[in-house]
């Protein structure tokens, strides 16, 4: 076999964290070679656009979401060929096609792998929505004649955003989820009822109270078997059941947590020398949230940028507490921390919106800014403070 191709900076994964890392390497003044190895066939894209902005445009190819990583940073992109092995002793990675790349510094930024439904592999009628290719595929499906019936499974970020996006296409949409109300794992009733009204107004049929156990591709369609014993037929299905860290290729090269996340320190370094990690896969010590792994774009871009700088020699402690946001049709919010209705909630009306504080016995763990904008910094401060003895004292803290 020929010698590995050498790169001063090697980035495995070609998502938002990878793009940001290449930018961070250059921002730190490093001029060495950068290579990005991606499993997806497309270069890094602004992933939030795939389930939001692009749907309101004629951009069926999604060109507007693509970042010019090569042009902006001089990185070489090797796409459509996943990395299958990492040797941290030899400082070499190997791809599925058998290419070997050696590195001075390595960043792991492979993101998440969508969970699947038993019996339903990805295919023409089954979209595990995550990539630009998935956007193109689903948009083409939704705009077919005659208008298809599409089942969206899961009412998390993908389920709610995609159900709202599809409602602007000719497709008819049914949203299948295990909760009593859409989003009731995260939001109090005053907010879930607004989400349900918005989706219903958009003619999304809500099928709550039943999880999907398994599915099958049948002649001309898909059949979903629900855990209440019923079945649901559709022409196609979008799966939004969450993701697992895409770290299977790492073996024991670096320390992983119980979920398969890569454990990193506050300089974003892994347990292996010359190897960093960033984005969805990275479990890091956040000064406010504690040890955490965050699957949102603000985390991917800020951590990616910082990891790039660290690979180029910076020694800063990483202390950016990530925010996240979502749009569900005409509704929207920003948030920080954990939104779970298993925690105690304090609901506060603020202007035209609502602030929800989520707390346990020790701390405020999350803040939701529902239709309340540009206050995320204040929300981070609330999480960093001691919680008040009386939760009701949180009212008016942001507002
Ligand atoms: N706005 C954003 O920040 C944004 C937008 C899109 C995607 N993402 C990220 O992309 C990733 C994927 O998103 P996602 O929506 O798939 O994950 P998610 O974790 O947000 O939602 C998964 C949903 O699946 C539901 N579910 C679980 N088992 C089920 C079953 N058997 N049948 C039906 N429903 C079931 C759960 O109740 C949950 O609501 C996540 O990491 C997410 O954070 C983020």
Coordinates of C-alpha atoms and ligand atoms in Angstrom, one line a residue:
X1 CA 0.0 0.0 0.0
X2 CA 1.2 3.5 -0.8
X3 CA 2.3 5.9 2.0
X4 CA -0.6 7.8 3.7
X5 CA -1.3 11.3 2.4
X6 CA -0.1 13.7 5.1
X7 CA -2.0 16.8 6.4
X8 CA -0.9 19.2 9.2
X9 CA -4.6 19.4 10.2
X10 CA -7.0 16.5 9.5
X11 CA -10.7 16.8 10.3
X12 CA -12.9 13.7 10.2
X13 CA -16.5 14.7 9.5
X14 CA -17.7 17.4 7.1
X15 CA -20.5 19.2 9.0
X16 CA -20.8 22.6 10.7
X17 CA -18.1 21.8 13.4
X18 CA -15.6 20.8 10.6
X19 CA -16.2 24.0 8.7
X20 CA -15.9 26.1 11.9
X21 CA -12.7 24.2 12.8
X22 CA -11.0 25.0 9.5
X23 CA -12.0 28.6 10.1
X24 CA -10.5 28.5 13.6
X25 CA -7.2 27.0 12.4
X26 CA -6.8 29.9 10.0
X27 CA -8.0 32.5 12.5
X28 CA -5.2 31.4 14.8
X29 CA -2.8 32.1 12.0
X30 CA -1.8 28.6 11.1
X31 CA -0.9 28.2 7.4
X32 CA -0.4 24.4 7.3
X33 CA -2.4 22.0 5.1
X34 CA -6.0 21.2 6.2
X35 CA -8.0 18.1 4.9
X36 CA -11.6 17.3 5.7
X37 CA -12.8 13.7 5.3
X38 CA -16.6 13.4 5.0
X39 CA -19.1 10.5 4.7
X40 CA -21.7 12.7 3.1
X41 CA -21.2 13.5 -0.6
X42 CA -21.8 17.2 0.0
X43 CA -19.5 19.8 1.6
X44 CA -20.4 21.3 4.9
X45 CA -23.9 22.8 4.9
X46 CA -25.8 25.2 7.3
X47 CA -27.7 22.3 8.7
X48 CA -30.5 24.3 10.3
X49 CA -31.6 25.5 6.9
X50 CA -32.4 21.9 5.8
X51 CA -35.4 21.7 8.1
X52 CA -36.3 25.4 8.1
X53 CA -35.4 28.3 5.7
X54 CA -34.9 26.2 2.5
X55 CA -38.5 25.0 2.4
X56 CA -39.8 28.5 1.8
X57 CA -37.6 29.0 -1.3
X58 CA -37.3 27.6 -4.8
X59 CA -33.9 26.2 -3.9
X60 CA -34.7 22.5 -4.3
X61 CA -31.0 21.7 -4.7
X62 CA -30.1 23.4 -1.4
X63 CA -27.2 25.2 -2.9
X64 CA -27.9 28.2 -0.7
X65 CA -27.1 26.1 2.4
X66 CA -23.6 25.0 1.2
X67 CA -20.6 26.6 2.8
X68 CA -17.5 27.4 0.7
X69 CA -15.2 25.7 3.1
X70 CA -12.4 25.1 0.5
X71 CA -12.6 28.7 -0.7
X72 CA -12.7 30.2 2.7
X73 CA -10.0 28.2 4.3
X74 CA -8.0 26.4 1.6
X75 CA -9.0 23.0 3.0
X76 CA -9.1 20.0 0.7
X77 CA -12.3 18.1 0.9
X78 CA -12.5 14.3 0.5
X79 CA -16.2 13.5 0.4
X80 CA -18.5 10.4 0.2
X81 CA -16.0 8.1 1.8
X82 CA -16.4 7.5 5.6
X83 CA -13.5 7.0 7.9
X84 CA -13.6 3.4 9.2
X85 CA -10.5 3.3 11.5
X86 CA -8.2 5.6 13.5
X87 CA -4.7 4.6 14.7
X88 CA -3.6 7.1 17.2
X89 CA -0.2 5.5 17.6
X90 CA 0.7 5.8 13.9
X91 CA -1.4 9.0 13.6
X92 CA -3.2 7.6 10.6
X93 CA -6.9 7.2 9.6
X94 CA -8.3 4.8 7.0
X95 CA -11.4 5.3 4.9
X96 CA -13.9 2.8 3.6
X97 CA -12.4 3.0 0.1
X98 CA -8.9 2.2 1.6
X99 CA -7.3 5.6 1.5
X100 CA -4.9 6.4 4.4
X101 CA -4.3 9.9 5.7
X102 CA -1.7 10.8 8.4
X103 CA -2.0 13.9 10.6
X104 CA -0.1 16.4 12.7
X105 CA -3.4 17.2 14.6
X106 CA -6.7 15.4 14.2
X107 CA -10.2 16.6 14.9
X108 CA -13.1 14.1 15.4
X109 CA -16.4 15.9 14.3
X110 CA -18.6 13.1 12.9
X111 CA -21.9 14.2 14.5
X112 CA -24.8 11.8 14.9
X113 CA -26.3 8.8 13.2
X114 CA -30.1 8.8 13.1
X115 CA -32.0 6.1 15.0
X116 CA -34.0 3.8 12.7
X117 CA -37.3 2.0 13.0
X118 CA -37.1 -1.8 13.0
X119 CA -37.9 -3.2 9.6
X120 CA -37.5 0.1 7.8
X121 CA -34.1 0.7 6.3
X122 CA -33.4 4.0 4.6
X123 CA -34.7 4.0 1.0
X124 CA -36.8 5.7 -1.6
X125 CA -39.8 6.0 0.8
X126 CA -37.9 6.2 4.1
X127 CA -36.0 9.3 5.0
X128 CA -33.8 9.6 8.2
X129 CA -33.7 13.3 7.9
X130 CA -30.3 14.8 8.5
X131 CA -28.3 15.6 5.4
X132 CA -28.6 17.9 2.3
X133 CA -29.2 14.7 0.3
X134 CA -32.2 14.0 2.6
X135 CA -33.5 17.5 2.1
X136 CA -33.4 17.0 -1.7
X137 CA -34.9 13.6 -1.5
X138 CA -37.8 14.6 0.8
X139 CA -38.6 17.8 -1.2
X140 CA -38.8 15.8 -4.4
X141 CA -41.0 13.2 -2.7
X142 CA -43.3 15.9 -1.2
X143 CA -43.8 17.6 -4.6
X144 CA -44.7 14.5 -6.5
X145 CA -48.0 14.1 -8.4
X146 CA -50.4 12.9 -7.0
X147 CA -49.7 14.6 -3.7
X148 CA -48.3 11.9 -1.3
X149 CA -49.3 11.2 2.3
X150 CA -46.2 11.5 4.5
X151 CA -45.9 10.1 8.0
X152 CA -43.5 12.0 10.2
X153 CA -42.4 9.9 13.1
X154 CA -41.2 11.6 16.4
X155 CA -42.2 15.0 17.6
X156 CA -38.8 16.3 18.6
X157 CA -36.8 18.9 16.6
X158 CA -36.9 17.1 13.3
X159 CA -40.5 16.0 13.6
X160 CA -42.0 19.4 14.5
X161 CA -39.8 21.4 12.1
X162 CA -40.3 19.0 9.2
X163 CA -44.0 18.6 9.7
X164 CA -44.4 22.4 9.6
X165 CA -42.1 22.6 6.5
X166 CA -44.0 19.8 4.7
X167 CA -47.3 21.6 5.3
X168 CA -46.2 24.2 2.7
X169 CA -45.9 21.5 0.1
X170 CA -48.8 19.5 -1.7
X171 CA -48.1 16.5 0.6
X172 CA -50.6 15.6 3.4
X173 CA -48.8 15.1 6.7
X174 CA -49.5 13.0 9.7
X175 CA -47.2 13.4 12.8
X176 CA -46.9 10.3 14.9
X177 CA -45.5 10.5 18.4
X178 CA -45.8 8.8 21.8
X179 CA -46.8 11.9 23.8
X180 CA -50.3 13.0 24.8
X181 CA -49.5 16.4 23.2
X182 CA -46.8 17.4 20.7
X183 CA -43.7 18.4 22.7
X184 CA -45.1 17.5 26.1
X185 CA -41.7 16.0 27.1
X186 CA -40.3 19.5 26.9
X187 CA -43.0 22.1 27.2
X188 CA -45.8 22.9 29.7
X189 CA -49.4 22.7 28.4
X190 CA -49.8 26.4 27.6
X191 CA -47.1 25.9 25.0
X192 CA -47.9 22.5 23.7
X193 CA -51.4 23.7 22.9
X194 CA -50.0 26.6 20.8
X195 CA -47.8 24.1 18.9
X196 CA -50.8 21.8 18.3
X197 CA -52.9 24.7 17.1
X198 CA -50.2 25.9 14.8
X199 CA -49.7 22.4 13.3
X200 CA -53.4 21.8 13.0
X201 CA -53.9 25.2 11.3
X202 CA -51.4 24.0 8.8
X203 CA -53.4 20.8 8.2
X204 CA -50.9 18.5 9.9
X205 CA -52.8 15.5 11.3
X206 CA -51.7 14.8 14.9
X207 CA -51.5 11.2 15.9
X208 CA -50.3 11.3 19.5
X209 CA -50.3 8.7 22.2
X210 CA -48.6 6.0 20.1
X211 CA -45.0 5.1 19.4
X212 CA -43.9 3.3 16.3
X213 CA -42.7 -0.3 17.1
X214 CA -41.7 -1.4 13.6
X215 CA -42.5 -0.8 10.0
X216 CA -42.4 -2.4 6.6
X217 CA -42.2 -1.2 3.0
X218 CA -45.3 -2.5 1.3
X219 CA -46.4 -2.3 -2.4
X220 CA -46.3 1.4 -3.2
X221 CA -46.1 2.5 0.4
X222 CA -45.0 2.1 4.0
X223 CA -46.9 0.5 6.9
X224 CA -46.1 1.6 10.5
X225 CA -47.1 -0.7 13.4
X226 CA -47.9 1.4 16.4
X227 CA -47.5 0.3 20.0
X228 CA -51.3 0.6 20.6
X229 CA -51.9 -2.2 18.2
X230 CA -53.0 -0.1 15.3
X231 CA -51.3 0.4 11.9
X232 CA -50.8 3.5 9.8
X233 CA -50.2 3.6 6.1
X234 CA -48.4 6.3 4.2
X235 CA -46.6 6.8 0.8
X236 CA -43.4 7.8 2.6
X237 CA -42.1 8.2 6.1
X238 CA -39.7 10.7 7.7
X239 CA -37.9 9.4 10.8
X240 CA -37.0 11.9 13.6
X241 CA -36.2 9.6 16.5
X242 CA -33.0 11.2 17.6
X243 CA -29.4 10.3 16.9
X244 CA -26.5 8.4 18.5
X245 CA -22.9 9.7 18.4
X246 CA -21.3 8.6 15.2
X247 CA -18.2 7.1 16.9
X248 CA -18.4 3.4 16.1
X249 CA -15.3 3.7 13.9
X250 CA -13.1 4.8 16.8
X251 CA -12.8 1.5 18.6
X252 CA -10.7 2.2 21.7
X253 CA -8.7 4.9 20.1
X254 CA -10.1 7.5 22.5
X255 CA -12.1 7.4 25.8
X256 CA -15.9 7.2 25.1
X257 CA -18.8 7.8 27.6
X258 CA -21.6 5.2 28.1
X259 CA -23.5 6.7 25.2
X260 CA -20.6 6.5 22.8
X261 CA -19.8 10.2 23.1
X262 CA -16.1 11.2 23.0
X263 CA -14.9 12.5 26.3
X264 CA -12.9 15.7 26.0
X265 CA -11.4 18.2 28.5
X266 CA -11.9 21.9 28.7
X267 CA -9.3 22.4 26.0
X268 CA -11.4 20.1 23.8
X269 CA -8.6 17.5 23.8
X270 CA -9.5 13.8 23.8
X271 CA -7.6 11.1 25.8
X272 CA -5.3 10.5 22.8
X273 CA -2.4 12.9 22.1
X274 CA -2.8 15.2 19.1
X275 CA -6.6 14.4 18.9
X276 CA -9.4 16.8 19.6
X277 CA -13.2 16.4 19.3
X278 CA -16.1 18.9 18.7
X279 CA -19.8 19.1 18.1
X280 CA -22.6 16.4 18.6
X281 CA -20.2 13.7 19.6
X282 CA -18.2 15.6 22.2
X283 CA -18.9 15.2 26.0
X284 CA -17.2 18.3 27.6
X285 CA -17.2 20.0 31.0
X286 CA -19.4 23.1 30.5
X287 CA -18.8 25.6 33.3
X288 CA -22.6 26.2 33.6
X289 CA -24.2 23.0 32.4
X290 CA -21.7 20.6 33.9
X291 CA -20.5 17.5 32.0
X292 CA -22.7 17.5 28.9
X293 CA -23.0 16.6 25.2
X294 CA -25.1 19.0 23.1
X295 CA -26.6 18.3 19.7
X296 CA -27.2 21.8 18.3
X297 CA -25.6 24.0 15.8
X298 CA -24.4 26.8 18.1
X299 CA -22.5 24.1 20.0
X300 CA -21.1 22.7 16.8
X301 CA -19.9 26.0 15.4
X302 CA -18.5 27.5 18.6
X303 CA -16.8 24.3 19.7
X304 CA -15.6 23.6 16.2
X305 CA -14.0 27.0 16.0
X306 CA -12.4 26.7 19.4
X307 CA -11.1 23.2 18.6
X308 CA -9.5 24.5 15.4
X309 CA -7.8 27.2 17.4
X310 CA -6.6 24.6 19.9
X311 CA -5.2 22.4 17.2
X312 CA -3.3 25.4 16.0
X313 CA -1.8 26.0 19.4
X314 CA -4.3 28.1 21.4
X315 CA -4.5 27.2 25.1
X316 CA -7.9 28.9 26.0
X317 CA -10.3 27.2 28.3
X318 CA -13.6 26.5 26.4
X319 CA -16.4 28.2 28.3
X320 CA -19.2 29.0 25.7
X321 CA -22.5 27.7 27.0
X322 CA -24.5 26.8 23.9
X323 CA -28.0 28.1 23.1
X324 CA -30.4 26.5 20.7
X325 CA -33.5 27.6 18.9
X326 CA -36.3 26.2 16.8
X327 CA -39.1 27.4 14.5
X328 CA -42.3 25.5 14.2
X329 CA -44.2 27.2 11.4
X330 CA -44.9 30.8 12.7
X331 CA -43.8 29.9 16.2
X332 CA -40.3 30.0 17.6
X333 CA -38.0 30.1 20.6
X334 CA -34.5 30.2 21.9
X335 CA -33.4 28.1 24.9
X336 CA -30.5 27.0 27.0
X337 CA -29.9 23.9 29.1
X338 CA -32.3 21.1 29.6
X339 CA -36.0 21.4 28.8
X340 CA -37.8 18.5 30.4
X341 CA -41.2 18.4 32.0
X342 CA -39.8 15.9 34.5
X343 CA -38.2 19.0 36.1
X344 CA -40.2 21.5 38.2
X345 CA -41.3 24.3 35.9
X346 CA -42.1 28.0 36.6
X347 CA -44.0 29.7 33.7
X348 CA -43.8 33.5 33.4
X349 CA -45.6 35.6 30.8
X350 CA -43.1 38.1 29.3
X351 CA -44.4 40.6 26.7
X352 CA -46.0 38.5 23.8
X353 CA -44.0 35.5 24.9
X354 CA -43.4 33.1 27.8
X355 CA -40.3 32.3 29.8
X356 CA -40.2 28.9 31.4
X357 CA -37.6 28.0 34.1
X358 CA -36.8 24.3 34.6
X359 CA -35.3 23.4 37.9
X360 CA -34.5 20.5 40.2
X361 CA -33.6 20.6 43.9
X362 CA -30.1 22.0 43.3
X363 CA -30.2 24.3 40.3
X364 CA -32.0 25.9 37.4
X365 CA -31.2 23.4 34.6
X366 CA -32.9 25.1 31.6
X367 CA -34.6 28.2 30.4
X368 CA -37.1 28.4 27.5
X369 CA -37.6 31.8 25.8
X370 CA -40.8 31.2 23.9
X371 CA -41.3 34.0 21.4
X372 CA -38.9 36.0 23.6
X373 CA -35.8 37.1 21.6
X374 CA -32.2 38.2 22.3
X375 CA -32.3 37.3 25.9
X376 CA -30.3 34.1 25.8
X377 CA -27.3 35.7 27.6
X378 CA -29.6 36.4 30.5
X379 CA -30.9 32.9 30.5
X380 CA -27.3 31.5 30.7
X381 CA -26.7 33.8 33.7
X382 CA -29.8 32.4 35.4
X383 CA -28.4 28.9 35.0
X384 CA -25.0 30.0 36.4
X385 CA -26.5 31.5 39.6
X386 CA -27.7 29.8 42.8
X387 CA -31.3 28.8 42.4
X388 CA -33.7 30.7 44.7
X389 CA -35.1 28.7 47.7
X390 CA -38.6 29.5 46.4
X391 CA -38.9 28.7 42.7
X392 CA -41.6 31.4 42.3
X393 CA -38.9 34.0 42.9
X394 CA -37.7 33.3 39.4
X395 CA -40.7 35.2 38.0
X396 CA -39.5 38.5 36.5
X397 CA -35.9 37.4 36.5
X398 CA -35.9 37.7 32.7
X399 CA -38.5 40.2 31.4
Ligands
LIG1 N1 -33.5 23.4 16.1 C1 -32.5 22.5 16.4 O1 -31.7 22.7 17.3 C2 -32.5 21.2 15.7 C3 -33.3 21.0 14.6 C4 -33.3 19.8 14.0 C5 -32.5 18.8 14.5 N2 -31.7 19.0 15.5 C6 -30.9 17.9 16.1 O2 -31.0 16.8 15.3 C7 -31.0 15.6 16.0 C8 -32.2 14.7 15.5 O3 -33.4 15.4 15.9 P1 -34.6 14.5 16.3 O4 -35.9 15.3 16.2 O5 -34.6 13.2 15.5 O6 -34.4 14.0 17.8 P2 -35.1 14.5 19.1 O7 -34.3 13.8 20.2 O8 -35.3 15.9 19.2 O9 -36.6 13.8 19.0 C9 -36.8 12.5 19.1 C10 -38.3 12.3 19.3 O10 -38.7 10.9 19.0 C11 -39.8 10.6 19.8 N3 -39.9 9.1 19.9 C12 -39.0 8.3 20.6 N4 -39.4 7.0 20.3 C13 -40.5 7.0 19.5 C14 -41.3 6.0 18.8 N5 -41.1 4.7 19.0 N6 -42.3 6.4 18.0 C15 -42.5 7.7 17.8 N7 -41.7 8.7 18.3 C16 -40.8 8.4 19.2 C17 -39.4 11.2 21.1 O11 -40.6 11.4 21.9 C18 -38.8 12.5 20.7 O12 -39.8 13.5 20.7 C19 -31.1 15.9 17.4 O13 -29.8 15.8 17.9 C20 -31.5 17.4 17.4 O14 -31.0 18.1 18.5 C21 -31.7 20.2 16.2

